[in-house]
Coordinates of C-alpha atoms in Angstrom, one line a residue:
X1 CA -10.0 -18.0 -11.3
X2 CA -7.8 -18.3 -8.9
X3 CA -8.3 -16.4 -5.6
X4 CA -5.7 -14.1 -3.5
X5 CA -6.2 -16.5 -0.3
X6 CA -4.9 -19.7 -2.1
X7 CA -1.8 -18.0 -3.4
X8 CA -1.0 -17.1 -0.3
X9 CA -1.4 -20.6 1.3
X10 CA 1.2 -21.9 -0.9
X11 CA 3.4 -18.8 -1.8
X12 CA 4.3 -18.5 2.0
X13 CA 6.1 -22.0 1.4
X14 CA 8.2 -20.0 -1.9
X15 CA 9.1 -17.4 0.7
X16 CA 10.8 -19.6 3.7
X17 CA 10.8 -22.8 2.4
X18 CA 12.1 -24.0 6.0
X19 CA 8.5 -23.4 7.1
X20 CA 7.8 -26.7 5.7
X21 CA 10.0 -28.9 8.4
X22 CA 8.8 -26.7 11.1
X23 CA 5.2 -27.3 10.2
X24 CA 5.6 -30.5 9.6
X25 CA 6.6 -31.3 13.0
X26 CA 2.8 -30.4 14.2
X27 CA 1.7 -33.4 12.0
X28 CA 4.4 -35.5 13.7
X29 CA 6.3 -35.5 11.0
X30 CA 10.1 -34.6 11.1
X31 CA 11.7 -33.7 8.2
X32 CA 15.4 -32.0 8.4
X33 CA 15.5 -28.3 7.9
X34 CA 16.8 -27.5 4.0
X35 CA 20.1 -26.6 3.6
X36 CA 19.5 -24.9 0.5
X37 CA 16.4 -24.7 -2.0
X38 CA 15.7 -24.6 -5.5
X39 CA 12.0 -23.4 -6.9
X40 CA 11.5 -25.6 -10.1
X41 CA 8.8 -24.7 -12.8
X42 CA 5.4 -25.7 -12.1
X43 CA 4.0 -26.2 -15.2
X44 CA 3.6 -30.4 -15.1
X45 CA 2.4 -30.0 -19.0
X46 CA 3.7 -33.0 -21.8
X47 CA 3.3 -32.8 -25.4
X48 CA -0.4 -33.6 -25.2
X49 CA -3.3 -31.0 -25.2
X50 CA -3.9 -30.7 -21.8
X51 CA -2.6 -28.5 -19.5
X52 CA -1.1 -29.5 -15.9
X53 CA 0.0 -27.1 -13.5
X54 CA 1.1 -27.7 -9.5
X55 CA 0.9 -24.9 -7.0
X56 CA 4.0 -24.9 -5.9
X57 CA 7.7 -26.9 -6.6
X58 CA 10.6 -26.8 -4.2
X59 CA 13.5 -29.2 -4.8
X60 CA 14.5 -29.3 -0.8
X61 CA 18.5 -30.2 -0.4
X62 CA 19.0 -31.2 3.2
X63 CA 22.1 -33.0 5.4
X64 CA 20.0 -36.2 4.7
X65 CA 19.4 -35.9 0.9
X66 CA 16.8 -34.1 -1.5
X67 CA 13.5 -34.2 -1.8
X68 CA 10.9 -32.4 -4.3
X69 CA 8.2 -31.0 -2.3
X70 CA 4.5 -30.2 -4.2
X71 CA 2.7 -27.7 -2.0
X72 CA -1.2 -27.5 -3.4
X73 CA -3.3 -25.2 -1.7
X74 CA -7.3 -26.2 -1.6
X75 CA -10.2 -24.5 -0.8
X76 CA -12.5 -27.3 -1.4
X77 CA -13.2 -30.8 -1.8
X78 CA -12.8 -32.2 -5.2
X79 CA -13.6 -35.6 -6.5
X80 CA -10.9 -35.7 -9.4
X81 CA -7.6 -33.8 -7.0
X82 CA -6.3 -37.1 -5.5
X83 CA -6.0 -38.5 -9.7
X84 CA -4.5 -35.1 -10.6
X85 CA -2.4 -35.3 -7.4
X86 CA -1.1 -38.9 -8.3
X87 CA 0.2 -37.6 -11.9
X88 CA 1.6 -35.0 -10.1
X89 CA 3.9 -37.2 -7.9
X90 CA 4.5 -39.8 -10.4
X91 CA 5.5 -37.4 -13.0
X92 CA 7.8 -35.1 -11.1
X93 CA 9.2 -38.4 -9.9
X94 CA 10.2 -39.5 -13.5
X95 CA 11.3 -36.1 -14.1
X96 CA 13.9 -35.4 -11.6
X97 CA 14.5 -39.0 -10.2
X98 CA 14.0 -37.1 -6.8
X99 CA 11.1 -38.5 -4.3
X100 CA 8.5 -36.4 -4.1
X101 CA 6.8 -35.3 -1.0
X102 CA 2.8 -33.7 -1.2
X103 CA 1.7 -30.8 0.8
X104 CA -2.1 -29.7 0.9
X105 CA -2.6 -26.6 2.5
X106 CA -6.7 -26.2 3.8
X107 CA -8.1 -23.2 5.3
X108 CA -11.1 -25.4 5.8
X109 CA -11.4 -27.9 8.4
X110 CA -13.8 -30.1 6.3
X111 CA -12.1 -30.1 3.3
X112 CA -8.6 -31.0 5.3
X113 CA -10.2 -33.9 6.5
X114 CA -11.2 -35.0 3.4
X115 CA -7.9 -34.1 1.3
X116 CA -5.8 -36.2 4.5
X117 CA -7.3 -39.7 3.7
X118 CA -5.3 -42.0 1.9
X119 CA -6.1 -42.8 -1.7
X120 CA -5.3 -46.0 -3.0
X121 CA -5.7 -46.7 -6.6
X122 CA -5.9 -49.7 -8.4
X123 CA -8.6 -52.7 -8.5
X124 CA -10.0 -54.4 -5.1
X125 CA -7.4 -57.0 -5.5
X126 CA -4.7 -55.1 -5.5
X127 CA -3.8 -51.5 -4.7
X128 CA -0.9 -50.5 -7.0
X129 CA -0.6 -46.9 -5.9
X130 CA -1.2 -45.1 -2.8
X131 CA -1.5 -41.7 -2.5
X132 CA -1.1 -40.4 1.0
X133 CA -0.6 -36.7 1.0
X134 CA 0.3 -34.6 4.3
X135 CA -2.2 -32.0 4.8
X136 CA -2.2 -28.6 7.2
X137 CA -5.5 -27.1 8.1
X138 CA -6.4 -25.0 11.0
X139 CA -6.4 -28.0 13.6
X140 CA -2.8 -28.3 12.1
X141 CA -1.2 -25.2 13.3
X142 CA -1.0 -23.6 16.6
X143 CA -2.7 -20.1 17.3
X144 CA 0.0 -17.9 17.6
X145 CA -1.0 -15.0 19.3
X146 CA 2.1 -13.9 21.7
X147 CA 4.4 -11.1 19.9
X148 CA 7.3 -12.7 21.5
X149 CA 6.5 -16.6 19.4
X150 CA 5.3 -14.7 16.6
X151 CA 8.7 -12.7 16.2
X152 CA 10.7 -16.0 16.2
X153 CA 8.8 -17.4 13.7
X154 CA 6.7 -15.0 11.2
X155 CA 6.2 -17.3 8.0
X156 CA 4.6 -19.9 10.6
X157 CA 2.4 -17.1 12.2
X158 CA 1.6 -15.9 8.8
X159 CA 0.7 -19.5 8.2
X160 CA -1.6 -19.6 11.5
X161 CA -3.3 -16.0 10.3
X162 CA -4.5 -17.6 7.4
X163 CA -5.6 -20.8 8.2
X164 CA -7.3 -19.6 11.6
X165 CA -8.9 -16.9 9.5
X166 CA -12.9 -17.4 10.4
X167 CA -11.9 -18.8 13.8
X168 CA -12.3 -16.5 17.6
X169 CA -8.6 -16.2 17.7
X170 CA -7.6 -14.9 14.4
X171 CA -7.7 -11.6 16.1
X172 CA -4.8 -12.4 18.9
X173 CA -3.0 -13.8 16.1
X174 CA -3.3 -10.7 13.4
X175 CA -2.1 -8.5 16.9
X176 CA 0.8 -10.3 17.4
X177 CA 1.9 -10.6 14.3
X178 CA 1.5 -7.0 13.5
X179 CA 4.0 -6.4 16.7
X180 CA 6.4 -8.7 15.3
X181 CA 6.1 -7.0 12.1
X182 CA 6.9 -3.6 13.5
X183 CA 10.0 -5.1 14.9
X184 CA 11.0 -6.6 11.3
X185 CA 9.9 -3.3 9.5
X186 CA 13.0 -1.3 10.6
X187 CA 15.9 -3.8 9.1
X188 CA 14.0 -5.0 6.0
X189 CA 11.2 -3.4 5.0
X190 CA 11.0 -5.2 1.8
X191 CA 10.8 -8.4 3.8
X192 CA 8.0 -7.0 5.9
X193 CA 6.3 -5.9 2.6
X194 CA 6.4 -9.5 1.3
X195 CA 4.8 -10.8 4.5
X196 CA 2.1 -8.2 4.7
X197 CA 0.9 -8.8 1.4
X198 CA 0.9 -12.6 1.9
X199 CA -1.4 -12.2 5.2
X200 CA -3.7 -9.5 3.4
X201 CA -4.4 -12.0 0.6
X202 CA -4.4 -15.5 3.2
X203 CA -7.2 -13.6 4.8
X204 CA -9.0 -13.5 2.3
X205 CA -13.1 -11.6 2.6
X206 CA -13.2 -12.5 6.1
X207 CA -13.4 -10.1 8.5
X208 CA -9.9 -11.0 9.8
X209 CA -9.2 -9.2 6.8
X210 CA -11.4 -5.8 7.9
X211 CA -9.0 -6.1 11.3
X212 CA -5.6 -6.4 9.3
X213 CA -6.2 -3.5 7.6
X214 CA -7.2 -1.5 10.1
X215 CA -4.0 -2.6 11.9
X216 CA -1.8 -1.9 9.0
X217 CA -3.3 1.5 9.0
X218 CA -2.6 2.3 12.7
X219 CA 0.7 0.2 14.1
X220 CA 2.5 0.5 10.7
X221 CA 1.9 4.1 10.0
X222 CA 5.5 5.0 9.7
X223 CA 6.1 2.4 7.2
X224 CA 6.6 3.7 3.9
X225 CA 6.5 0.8 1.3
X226 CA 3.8 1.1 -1.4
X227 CA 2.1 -2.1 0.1
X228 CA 1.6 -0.5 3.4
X229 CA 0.7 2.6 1.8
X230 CA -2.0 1.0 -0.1
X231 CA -3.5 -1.0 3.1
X232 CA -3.3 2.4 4.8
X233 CA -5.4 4.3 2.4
X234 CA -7.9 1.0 2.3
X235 CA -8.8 1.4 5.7
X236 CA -8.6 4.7 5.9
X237 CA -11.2 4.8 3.3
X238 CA -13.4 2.3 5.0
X239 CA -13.0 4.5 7.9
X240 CA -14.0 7.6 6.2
X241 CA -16.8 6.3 4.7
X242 CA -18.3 4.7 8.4
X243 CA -18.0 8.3 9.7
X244 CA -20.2 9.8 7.0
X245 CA -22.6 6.7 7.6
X246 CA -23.0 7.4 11.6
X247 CA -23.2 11.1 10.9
X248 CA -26.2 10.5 8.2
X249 CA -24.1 12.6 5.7
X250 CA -25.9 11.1 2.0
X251 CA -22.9 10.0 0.0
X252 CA -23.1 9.5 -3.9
X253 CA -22.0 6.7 -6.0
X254 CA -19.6 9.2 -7.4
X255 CA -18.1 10.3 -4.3
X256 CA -18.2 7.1 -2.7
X257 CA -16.0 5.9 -5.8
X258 CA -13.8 9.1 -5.0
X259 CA -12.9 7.8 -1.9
X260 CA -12.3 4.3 -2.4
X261 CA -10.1 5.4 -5.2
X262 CA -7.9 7.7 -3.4
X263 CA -4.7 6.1 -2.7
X264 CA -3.3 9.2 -1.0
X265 CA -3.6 8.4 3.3
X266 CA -2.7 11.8 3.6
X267 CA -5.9 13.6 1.1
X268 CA -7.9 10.4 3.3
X269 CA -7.1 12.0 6.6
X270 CA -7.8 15.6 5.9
X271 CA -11.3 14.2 4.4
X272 CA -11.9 12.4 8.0
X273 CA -11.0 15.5 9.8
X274 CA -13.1 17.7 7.6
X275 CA -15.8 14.8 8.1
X276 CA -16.1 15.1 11.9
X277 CA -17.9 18.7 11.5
X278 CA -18.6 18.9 7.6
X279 CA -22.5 19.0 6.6
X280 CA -22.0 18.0 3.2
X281 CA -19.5 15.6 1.1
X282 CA -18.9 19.0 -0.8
X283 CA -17.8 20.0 2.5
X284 CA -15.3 17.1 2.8
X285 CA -13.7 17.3 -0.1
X286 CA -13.6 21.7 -0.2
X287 CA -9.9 21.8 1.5
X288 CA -8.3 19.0 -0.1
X289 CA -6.1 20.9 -1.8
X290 CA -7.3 20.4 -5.4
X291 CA -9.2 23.3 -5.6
X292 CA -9.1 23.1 -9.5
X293 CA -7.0 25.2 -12.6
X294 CA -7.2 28.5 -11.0
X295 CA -5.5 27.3 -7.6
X296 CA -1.9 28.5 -6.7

């Protein structure tokens, strides 16, 4: 199945497809910003019974001509991807007459070394294919963790969360970008929305993740989309349920299911205030305001 964090480490591409050039340039590699984009079906599939799907597929028009960039995001080293990744090129190629450009996307150092050497396929004595794909991992992309770079550039910074997810300064980065954020929230909140959810799912279970919650929670409180709402009431949940940990308070299955399912922040936070004094979980949940049929 495939996993939240990988979607995100190629969707960010579908969302500013200019991210591409701009993080391209880290690998010394300067492509020409796109002057416009077109997102082309992914399924790779001909009449036969097998089924072949690419990530992502951007036709990139640019001041110096088009190009079809393949963005494949990959969490692990596998020893059939570089065939797979060869039909991929050769048949978009045939497709759309268009050269095609390959972008691996790896959260894991290891696995972007291994996905960055060049394949060549054909027989000893003579190579009749090479397949040399570019790849970003987390020695790829700066840290950004100043507000100030992080506002000029949030896709990238988004980018950097992600792939410097289990690394010391995925912290600094997840606080800047949660300043820039709070700038962006004000003009275009469905923007902001798009770019939360794409961090939250690039973080994957890390604990970056725990952090970026919390941080929705607390600097984007005023934000009302149902996104933000939802990371609110995750970590306010979480919250809740350390306080009744450190206080000793016993907490069922049943209520501990209550709270994680509550998608109201506001029922969370009267449940965290009853929490600080309550001697029960009856106790937490007596002035919620649901006190049954008879109420009102």
């Amino acid at each position: 199945m495939v996993s939240s964090s990988h979607e995100a480490l190629h969707r960010i591409f579908q969302q500013d497809p200019g991210l591409f050039a701009r993080a391209a340039r880290h690998l010394g590699v300067a492509f020409p910003p796109p002057v416009s984009t077109v997102e082309l079906s992914t399924d790779l599939t001909e009449t036969q019974p097998l089924e072949r799907r690419v990530d992502t597929l951007l036709q990139m028009n640019t001041e110096d001509g088009s190009f079809l960039l393949a963005v494949e995001s990959q969490g692990r080293p596998a020893p059939d991807k570089p065939a797979s990744w060869a039909y991929y090129l050769s048949y978009v190629y045939a497709k759309y007459r268009i050269p095609p450009v390959l972008l691996v996307v790896c959260a894991d150092r290891g696995t972007a070394e291994w996905a960055a050497r060049q394949v060549d396929i054909g027989p000893r004595q003579w190579c009749s294919l090479s397949l040399r794909p570019l790849v970003l991992g987390p020695d790829d992309v700066p840290v950004i963790d100043s507000p100030d770079d992080a506002a000029r550039d949030i896709p990238l910074t988004v980018l950097s969360a992600a792939l410097h997810r289990r690394d010391p300064g995925a912290d600094a980065i997840l606080n800047a970008l949660a300043k820039a954020l709070k700038g962006l929230s004000a003009d275009d909140e469905n923007t902001a929305t798009t770019f939360i959810e794409l961090t939250e799912q690039g973080l994957g279970a890390t604990q970056a993740a725990e952090l970026w919650r919390h941080l929705m929670a607390v600097d984007l409180s005023f934000f009302q989309s149902q996104t933000a709402q939802q990371l609110r009431a995750e970590g306010r949940a979480k919250d809740l349920l350390l306080l009744l940990g450190h206080r000793g308070l016993e907490v069922s299955e049943e209520d501990r299911e209550r709270i994680v399912g509550c998608g109201d922040p506001d029922v969370l936070g009267l449940w965290f205030s009853n929490a600080l004094t309550a001697t029960s979980t009856a106790e937490v949940f007596a002035s919620e305001g649901e006190a049954g049929p008879d109420a009102g």
